[in-house]
Short mmCIF file of C-alpha atoms in Angstrom, two decimals:
data_model
loop_
_atom_site.label_atom_id
_atom_site.label_comp_id
_atom_site.label_asym_id
_atom_site.label_seq_id
_atom_site.Cartn_x
_atom_site.Cartn_y
_atom_site.Cartn_z
CA MET W 178 0.01 0.03 0.01
CA ASN W 179 1.36 3.39 -1.02
CA LYS W 180 1.42 6.01 1.67
CA ILE W 181 0.83 9.64 0.41
CA THR W 182 3.18 11.97 2.18
CA PRO W 183 2.24 15.66 1.99
CA PRO W 184 4.85 18.03 0.52
CA GLU W 185 7.14 19.67 2.93
CA LYS W 186 6.28 23.26 3.78
CA LEU W 187 8.46 25.72 1.89
CA THR W 188 10.59 28.06 3.97
CA ILE W 189 12.14 31.56 3.35
CA LYS W 190 15.42 29.79 2.35
CA ASP W 191 13.59 27.88 -0.43
CA TYR W 192 12.77 31.20 -2.11
CA ALA W 193 16.32 32.49 -1.94
CA SER W 194 18.56 31.70 -4.93
CA ASP W 195 22.17 30.66 -4.72
CA GLN W 196 23.32 34.01 -6.17
CA GLU W 197 25.50 36.39 -4.13
CA VAL W 198 23.40 39.45 -3.24
CA ARG W 199 25.28 42.37 -4.74
CA TRP W 200 23.80 45.60 -3.38
CA CYS W 201 25.74 48.13 -1.45
CA PRO W 202 26.12 47.23 2.27
CA GLY W 203 23.33 48.89 4.18
CA CYS W 204 21.04 49.31 1.11
CA GLY W 205 17.31 49.11 1.92
CA ASP W 206 16.94 46.54 -0.86
CA TYR W 207 18.26 43.78 1.43
CA SER W 208 15.30 44.28 3.78
CA ILE W 209 12.81 44.26 0.86
CA VAL W 210 14.09 41.06 -0.70
CA ARG W 211 13.95 39.39 2.66
CA ALA W 212 10.35 40.62 3.18
CA MET W 213 9.48 39.25 -0.25
CA GLN W 214 10.95 35.81 0.46
CA LYS W 215 9.08 35.77 3.79
CA THR W 216 5.85 36.71 1.87
CA LEU W 217 6.16 33.87 -0.55
CA ALA W 218 6.90 31.42 2.20
CA ASP W 219 3.76 32.59 4.15
CA LEU W 220 1.75 32.17 0.99
CA GLN W 221 3.42 28.97 0.01
CA SER W 222 3.67 30.29 -3.56
CA PRO W 223 4.67 27.59 -6.09
CA PRO W 224 8.08 28.67 -7.32
CA GLU W 225 7.37 27.11 -10.67
CA LYS W 226 4.37 29.48 -11.16
CA THR W 227 6.02 32.57 -9.73
CA VAL W 228 7.83 35.13 -12.01
CA PHE W 229 9.78 38.20 -11.11
CA ILE W 230 10.20 40.72 -13.94
CA SER W 231 12.38 43.77 -13.63
CA GLY W 232 13.65 46.64 -15.77
CA ILE W 233 17.06 48.39 -15.16
CA GLY W 234 18.46 49.82 -12.04
CA CYS W 235 19.54 48.71 -8.56
CA ALA W 236 16.18 47.25 -7.83
CA ALA W 237 16.19 45.36 -11.10
CA ARG W 238 18.69 42.79 -9.75
CA PHE W 239 15.89 41.40 -7.69
CA PRO W 240 15.04 38.38 -9.97
CA TYR W 241 18.60 37.07 -9.52
CA TYR W 242 18.01 36.61 -5.74
CA MET W 243 14.62 34.75 -5.95
CA ALA W 244 14.54 31.04 -6.50
CA THR W 245 11.65 31.38 -8.96
CA TYR W 246 11.38 32.19 -12.62
CA GLY W 247 12.67 35.71 -13.49
CA PHE W 248 13.35 38.05 -16.38
CA HIS W 249 15.73 40.98 -16.16
CA THR W 250 14.40 43.06 -19.04
CA ILE W 251 15.20 46.47 -20.46
CA HIS W 252 14.98 50.02 -19.06
CA GLY W 253 11.32 51.05 -18.38
CA ARG W 254 9.78 48.11 -20.23
CA ALA W 255 9.14 45.61 -17.40
CA ALA W 256 5.45 46.47 -17.28
CA ALA W 257 4.96 45.81 -20.99
CA ILE W 258 6.77 42.51 -20.80
CA ALA W 259 4.86 41.53 -17.72
CA THR W 260 1.60 42.24 -19.49
CA GLY W 261 2.57 39.92 -22.37
CA THR W 262 3.65 37.21 -19.99
CA LYS W 263 0.35 37.35 -18.12
CA LEU W 264 -1.69 37.26 -21.37
CA ALA W 265 0.26 34.33 -22.55
CA ASN W 266 -0.10 32.36 -19.38
CA PRO W 267 -2.75 33.77 -16.96
CA GLU W 268 -1.86 31.08 -14.38
CA LEU W 269 1.50 32.70 -13.65
CA ASP W 270 1.85 34.76 -10.50
CA ILE W 271 3.82 37.85 -11.68
CA TRP W 272 5.70 40.42 -9.59
CA VAL W 273 7.17 43.47 -11.30
CA ILE W 274 10.22 45.02 -9.62
CA SER W 275 11.24 48.56 -10.50
CA GLY W 276 12.76 51.76 -9.27
CA ASP W 277 11.53 55.37 -9.31
CA GLY W 278 13.63 56.22 -12.30
CA ASP W 279 12.86 52.95 -14.17
CA SER W 280 9.10 53.37 -13.51
CA LEU W 281 8.39 57.02 -13.71
CA SER W 282 10.87 58.36 -16.28
CA ILE W 283 11.51 56.11 -19.30
CA GLY W 284 8.86 53.59 -18.06
CA GLY W 285 6.18 56.08 -17.03
CA ASN W 286 4.06 55.32 -20.15
CA HIS W 287 4.16 51.54 -19.66
CA LEU W 288 3.44 51.82 -15.96
CA MET W 289 0.32 53.97 -16.76
CA HIS W 290 -1.06 51.39 -19.13
CA VAL W 291 -0.51 48.33 -16.91
CA LEU W 292 -2.43 50.05 -14.12
CA ARG W 293 -5.34 51.44 -16.25
CA ARG W 294 -5.70 48.05 -17.98
CA ASN W 295 -5.79 46.33 -14.51
CA VAL W 296 -3.48 43.51 -15.47
CA ASP W 297 -3.43 40.88 -12.70
CA LEU W 298 0.05 41.40 -11.33
CA GLN W 299 1.90 43.03 -8.40
CA TYR W 300 3.93 46.10 -9.29
CA ILE W 301 6.51 46.96 -6.59
CA LEU W 302 8.22 50.36 -7.00
CA PHE W 303 11.38 51.00 -4.88
CA ASN W 304 11.54 54.72 -4.43
CA ASN W 305 14.77 56.24 -3.15
CA GLU W 306 14.37 59.58 -4.99
CA ILE W 307 17.58 59.07 -6.92
CA TYR W 308 19.23 57.10 -9.79
CA GLY W 309 21.43 54.70 -7.83
CA LEU W 310 22.86 52.36 -10.50
CA THR W 311 24.07 55.22 -12.70
CA LYS W 312 25.76 57.00 -9.80
CA GLY W 313 23.23 59.41 -8.26
CA GLN W 314 21.57 61.52 -10.82
CA TYR W 315 18.27 63.11 -9.83
CA SER W 316 15.09 61.21 -10.59
CA PRO W 317 11.39 62.14 -11.18
CA THR W 318 10.74 61.84 -7.50
CA SER W 319 13.76 63.89 -6.26
CA LYS W 320 12.85 66.90 -4.17
CA ILE W 321 13.38 70.43 -5.37
CA GLY W 322 16.90 71.52 -4.49
CA THR W 323 18.40 67.95 -4.74
CA ARG W 324 22.09 68.26 -5.65
CA SER W 325 23.33 65.54 -7.88
CA PRO W 326 25.77 64.95 -10.78
CA SER W 327 22.96 65.99 -13.23
CA THR W 328 21.71 68.86 -11.05
CA PRO W 329 24.93 70.33 -9.38
CA MET W 330 23.06 73.59 -8.57
CA GLY W 331 20.01 71.75 -7.20
CA SER W 332 16.98 70.31 -8.94
CA ILE W 333 14.31 72.73 -10.09
CA ASP W 334 11.81 70.02 -11.13
CA SER W 335 8.65 69.56 -9.12
CA PRO W 336 8.81 65.92 -7.81
CA LEU W 337 6.31 63.36 -8.85
CA SER W 338 4.31 61.40 -6.25
CA ALA W 339 4.38 57.76 -7.33
CA THR W 340 1.26 57.01 -5.26
CA LEU W 341 -0.77 59.89 -6.67
CA TYR W 342 0.39 58.95 -10.05
CA ALA W 343 -0.90 55.40 -9.62
CA LEU W 344 -4.24 56.68 -8.37
CA GLY W 345 -4.52 59.05 -11.26
CA CYS W 346 -3.84 56.21 -13.74
CA GLY W 347 -6.84 54.31 -12.40
CA ALA W 348 -5.04 51.64 -10.23
CA LYS W 349 -7.49 49.64 -8.26
CA PHE W 350 -5.01 48.77 -5.52
CA VAL W 351 -2.49 51.31 -4.12
CA ALA W 352 -0.36 50.79 -1.06
CA ARG W 353 2.83 52.03 0.61
CA GLY W 354 5.55 50.41 2.70
CA ILE W 355 8.94 51.30 4.21
CA ASP W 356 12.12 49.28 3.84
CA THR W 357 12.86 49.54 7.63
CA LYS W 358 9.51 47.98 8.65
CA PRO W 359 10.23 44.26 8.06
CA LYS W 360 7.09 43.07 9.88
CA HIS W 361 4.74 45.53 8.12
CA LEU W 362 6.07 45.09 4.57
CA PRO W 363 5.18 41.35 4.11
CA GLU W 364 1.60 42.18 5.24
CA VAL W 365 1.36 44.85 2.50
CA PHE W 366 2.73 42.37 -0.03
CA LYS W 367 0.20 39.73 0.98
CA ARG W 368 -2.67 42.17 0.56
CA ALA W 369 -1.33 43.11 -2.91
CA HIS W 370 -1.09 39.47 -3.84
CA ALA W 371 -4.66 38.77 -2.72
CA HIS W 372 -6.04 41.56 -4.85
CA LYS W 373 -7.38 40.44 -8.21
CA GLY W 374 -5.92 42.95 -10.66
CA ALA W 375 -3.06 45.37 -10.83
CA SER W 376 -1.61 45.96 -7.39
CA PHE W 377 0.74 48.93 -6.97
CA VAL W 378 3.07 49.13 -3.97
CA GLU W 379 5.40 52.05 -3.43
CA ILE W 380 8.28 51.33 -0.97
CA PHE W 381 10.21 54.22 0.57
CA GLN W 382 13.80 52.82 0.29
CA ASN W 383 17.08 54.33 1.41
CA CYS W 384 20.03 54.61 -0.85
CA ILE W 385 22.96 54.76 1.58
CA VAL W 386 25.49 55.86 -0.99
CA TYR W 387 23.79 58.60 -3.07
CA ASN W 388 20.72 59.74 -1.10
CA ASP W 389 21.26 58.54 2.47
CA GLY W 390 18.69 59.64 5.04
CA VAL W 391 16.28 61.12 2.51
CA TYR W 392 13.32 59.74 4.47
CA ASP W 393 14.67 60.20 8.00
CA SER W 394 12.12 62.92 8.66
CA PHE W 395 9.37 60.23 9.02
CA THR W 396 11.27 56.87 9.22
CA ALA W 397 13.87 57.55 11.96
CA LYS W 398 13.06 55.69 15.21
CA ASP W 399 12.87 58.84 17.26
CA VAL W 400 10.18 60.41 15.05
CA ALA W 401 8.36 57.49 13.29
CA ALA W 402 5.45 57.37 15.69
CA GLU W 403 4.75 61.02 15.30
CA ARG W 404 5.44 61.34 11.57
CA GLN W 405 3.84 58.28 9.98
CA ILE W 406 0.41 56.68 10.21
CA GLU W 407 -0.39 53.03 9.40
CA VAL W 408 -3.87 52.95 7.80
CA GLU W 409 -6.11 49.92 8.12
CA HIS W 410 -9.58 49.41 6.60
CA ASN W 411 -12.38 50.16 9.11
CA LYS W 412 -9.85 51.45 11.64
CA PRO W 413 -9.72 55.07 12.98
CA LEU W 414 -6.94 57.09 11.54
CA ILE W 415 -5.04 57.60 14.72
CA PHE W 416 -1.21 57.94 15.30
CA GLY W 417 1.35 59.36 17.78
CA LYS W 418 3.43 57.81 20.53
CA GLU W 419 0.42 57.77 22.83
CA LYS W 420 -2.13 57.32 20.03
CA GLU W 421 -3.37 60.71 20.95
CA LYS W 422 -3.45 62.27 17.46
CA GLY W 423 -5.81 61.65 14.57
CA LEU W 424 -7.03 62.84 11.22
CA ARG W 425 -10.31 64.79 10.93
CA MET W 426 -12.08 66.12 7.91
CA ASN W 427 -12.30 69.85 7.73
CA SER W 428 -15.62 70.19 5.96
CA ASP W 429 -15.18 73.84 5.21
CA LYS W 430 -11.99 73.38 3.20
CA ILE W 431 -12.68 69.75 2.24
CA GLU W 432 -9.28 68.61 3.44
CA LEU W 433 -7.75 66.57 6.18
CA GLU W 434 -6.43 68.12 9.40
CA VAL W 435 -4.48 66.76 12.29
CA VAL W 436 -6.12 67.08 15.73
CA THR W 437 -5.08 66.07 19.24
CA ILE W 438 -7.80 64.08 20.92
CA GLY W 439 -9.05 65.92 24.03
CA GLU W 440 -7.91 69.33 22.79
CA ASN W 441 -10.03 72.00 21.07
CA GLU W 442 -13.15 69.97 21.49
CA ALA W 443 -11.67 67.16 19.37
CA THR W 444 -12.97 63.73 20.44
CA GLU W 445 -12.47 60.17 19.11
CA LYS W 446 -15.85 60.44 17.33
CA ASP W 447 -14.31 63.19 15.22
CA ILE W 448 -11.53 60.93 13.90
CA LEU W 449 -11.98 59.61 10.41
CA VAL W 450 -12.35 55.82 9.95
CA HIS W 451 -10.29 54.58 7.02
CA ASP W 452 -12.26 53.29 4.07
CA GLU W 453 -9.94 51.74 1.55
CA THR W 454 -12.70 51.70 -1.14
CA ASN W 455 -12.94 55.53 -0.96
CA LYS W 456 -10.67 56.93 -3.70
CA VAL W 457 -11.07 60.53 -2.63
CA LEU W 458 -9.91 59.67 0.92
CA ALA W 459 -7.02 57.59 -0.59
CA THR W 460 -5.91 60.63 -2.58
CA LEU W 461 -6.05 62.89 0.44
CA LEU W 462 -3.95 60.44 2.37
CA ALA W 463 -1.44 60.09 -0.40
CA GLN W 464 -1.08 63.98 -0.55
CA MET W 465 -0.04 64.24 3.07
CA GLU W 466 3.49 65.32 3.69
CA GLY W 467 5.51 66.48 6.70
CA PRO W 468 6.09 68.33 8.82
CA ASN W 469 2.43 69.21 9.19
CA PHE W 470 1.03 65.79 8.38
CA PRO W 471 2.15 62.17 8.97
CA VAL W 472 3.07 60.09 5.93
CA ALA W 473 0.42 57.40 5.23
CA ILE W 474 1.58 53.84 4.78
CA GLY W 475 -0.42 50.59 4.29
CA VAL W 476 -3.29 49.95 1.83
CA LEU W 477 -4.60 53.34 0.88
CA TYR W 478 -6.99 52.09 -1.81
CA CYS W 479 -8.47 48.78 -2.74
CA ASN W 480 -11.45 48.53 -5.08
CA PRO W 481 -11.38 45.28 -7.21
CA SER W 482 -12.57 45.18 -10.79
CA ASN W 483 -12.47 42.91 -13.88
CA THR W 484 -8.95 42.21 -15.09
CA TYR W 485 -7.47 42.83 -18.44
CA GLU W 486 -6.43 39.32 -19.18
CA ASP W 487 -9.87 37.91 -18.27
CA ALA W 488 -11.47 40.37 -20.68
CA VAL W 489 -9.02 39.59 -23.50
CA HIS W 490 -9.49 35.82 -23.21
CA ALA W 491 -13.29 36.21 -22.81
CA GLN W 492 -13.30 38.28 -26.09
CA ILE W 493 -11.29 35.61 -27.91
CA ALA W 494 -13.59 32.88 -26.72
CA ALA W 495 -16.70 34.81 -27.74
CA GLU W 496 -15.29 35.40 -31.21
CA LYS W 497 -14.37 31.80 -31.64
CA LYS W 498 -17.92 30.79 -30.64
CA ALA W 499 -19.51 33.24 -32.97
CA HIS W 500 -17.28 32.42 -35.94
CA PRO W 501 -15.96 28.88 -35.70
CA SER W 502 -13.16 28.29 -38.04
CA THR W 503 -12.42 25.15 -39.96
CA ASN W 504 -8.75 24.97 -40.76
CA ILE W 505 -6.02 27.36 -41.89
CA ASN W 506 -6.14 25.95 -45.48
CA ASP W 507 -9.79 26.88 -45.73
CA LEU W 508 -9.14 30.34 -44.20
CA LEU W 509 -6.45 31.17 -46.78
CA ARG W 510 -8.75 30.16 -49.66
CA SER W 511 -11.86 31.82 -48.27
CA GLY W 512 -11.64 34.71 -50.79
CA PRO W 513 -9.84 38.06 -51.13
CA THR W 514 -9.97 40.35 -48.07
CA TRP W 515 -9.27 43.51 -50.09
CA THR W 516 -9.52 44.72 -53.67
CA VAL W 517 -6.60 46.50 -55.48
CA ASP W 518 -7.82 48.86 -58.24
#
């Protein structure tokens, strides 16, 4: 009698490849790849059905370090290649890994279309507000005044918000994470994975060589509790060391405001409850910046809709049913398709 033995549970090590990780010591990418490996282990994702697709940049080395399928593509085109991969084999679980330069400069057009089409994949954007691989030039997310080899006198460009961009493109799932929050990040990844459709996750990631400390104003341990807020669906938008602060809607100006519970007639009943299906609220949360507001992390928006690949394959099936073909030989001899005068 044959005894059926259940497969052994995969661990974090099973999702780590045998390749030497070659990022700069202290780079935030180390924390992110570890969080991803933990995520896949928690999900027990089949390695043979998991694909990591990247463009060009520091973040793009990610596929080498995952014991799954992977494709290191060309600059800015990871979203387009991921779309084709998903259409060719909808059963694949696809993660796109990209940086702020790769995604929002040369790849901005492709990112827009993968989000508006709602292709079922997870798009992870590492945002360090700089070009790291090409030695520290300013990127589309760099703040005004950023000094770099390409802006020696300081950048004069208005920075682009990756999260607001995703919301504007029609993304149905938009979230944020931080490289230094290893317990929070896998939970965000798991939520993104559970979403049916295009999931966009921006990660605030430190570049220790070319832009060190760019997010210290809200990620440093001594200020994190006061300068960031973890949003959760159906939970009040409260933050602070003593959980004494919250977000309230200023109905006169139609904007958020920070209040201290117990002061100026502000009570817990005044604090907004997060609704991740509310795109207006998600947009207001994404707009918040220090020092007057905390930076919002977690799932800002989640409102599932039909996916692109489902619609494409449904259209093909409907056309085949309406016009059943015989064979290629009959099709070629079915008559002229145009007339030349």
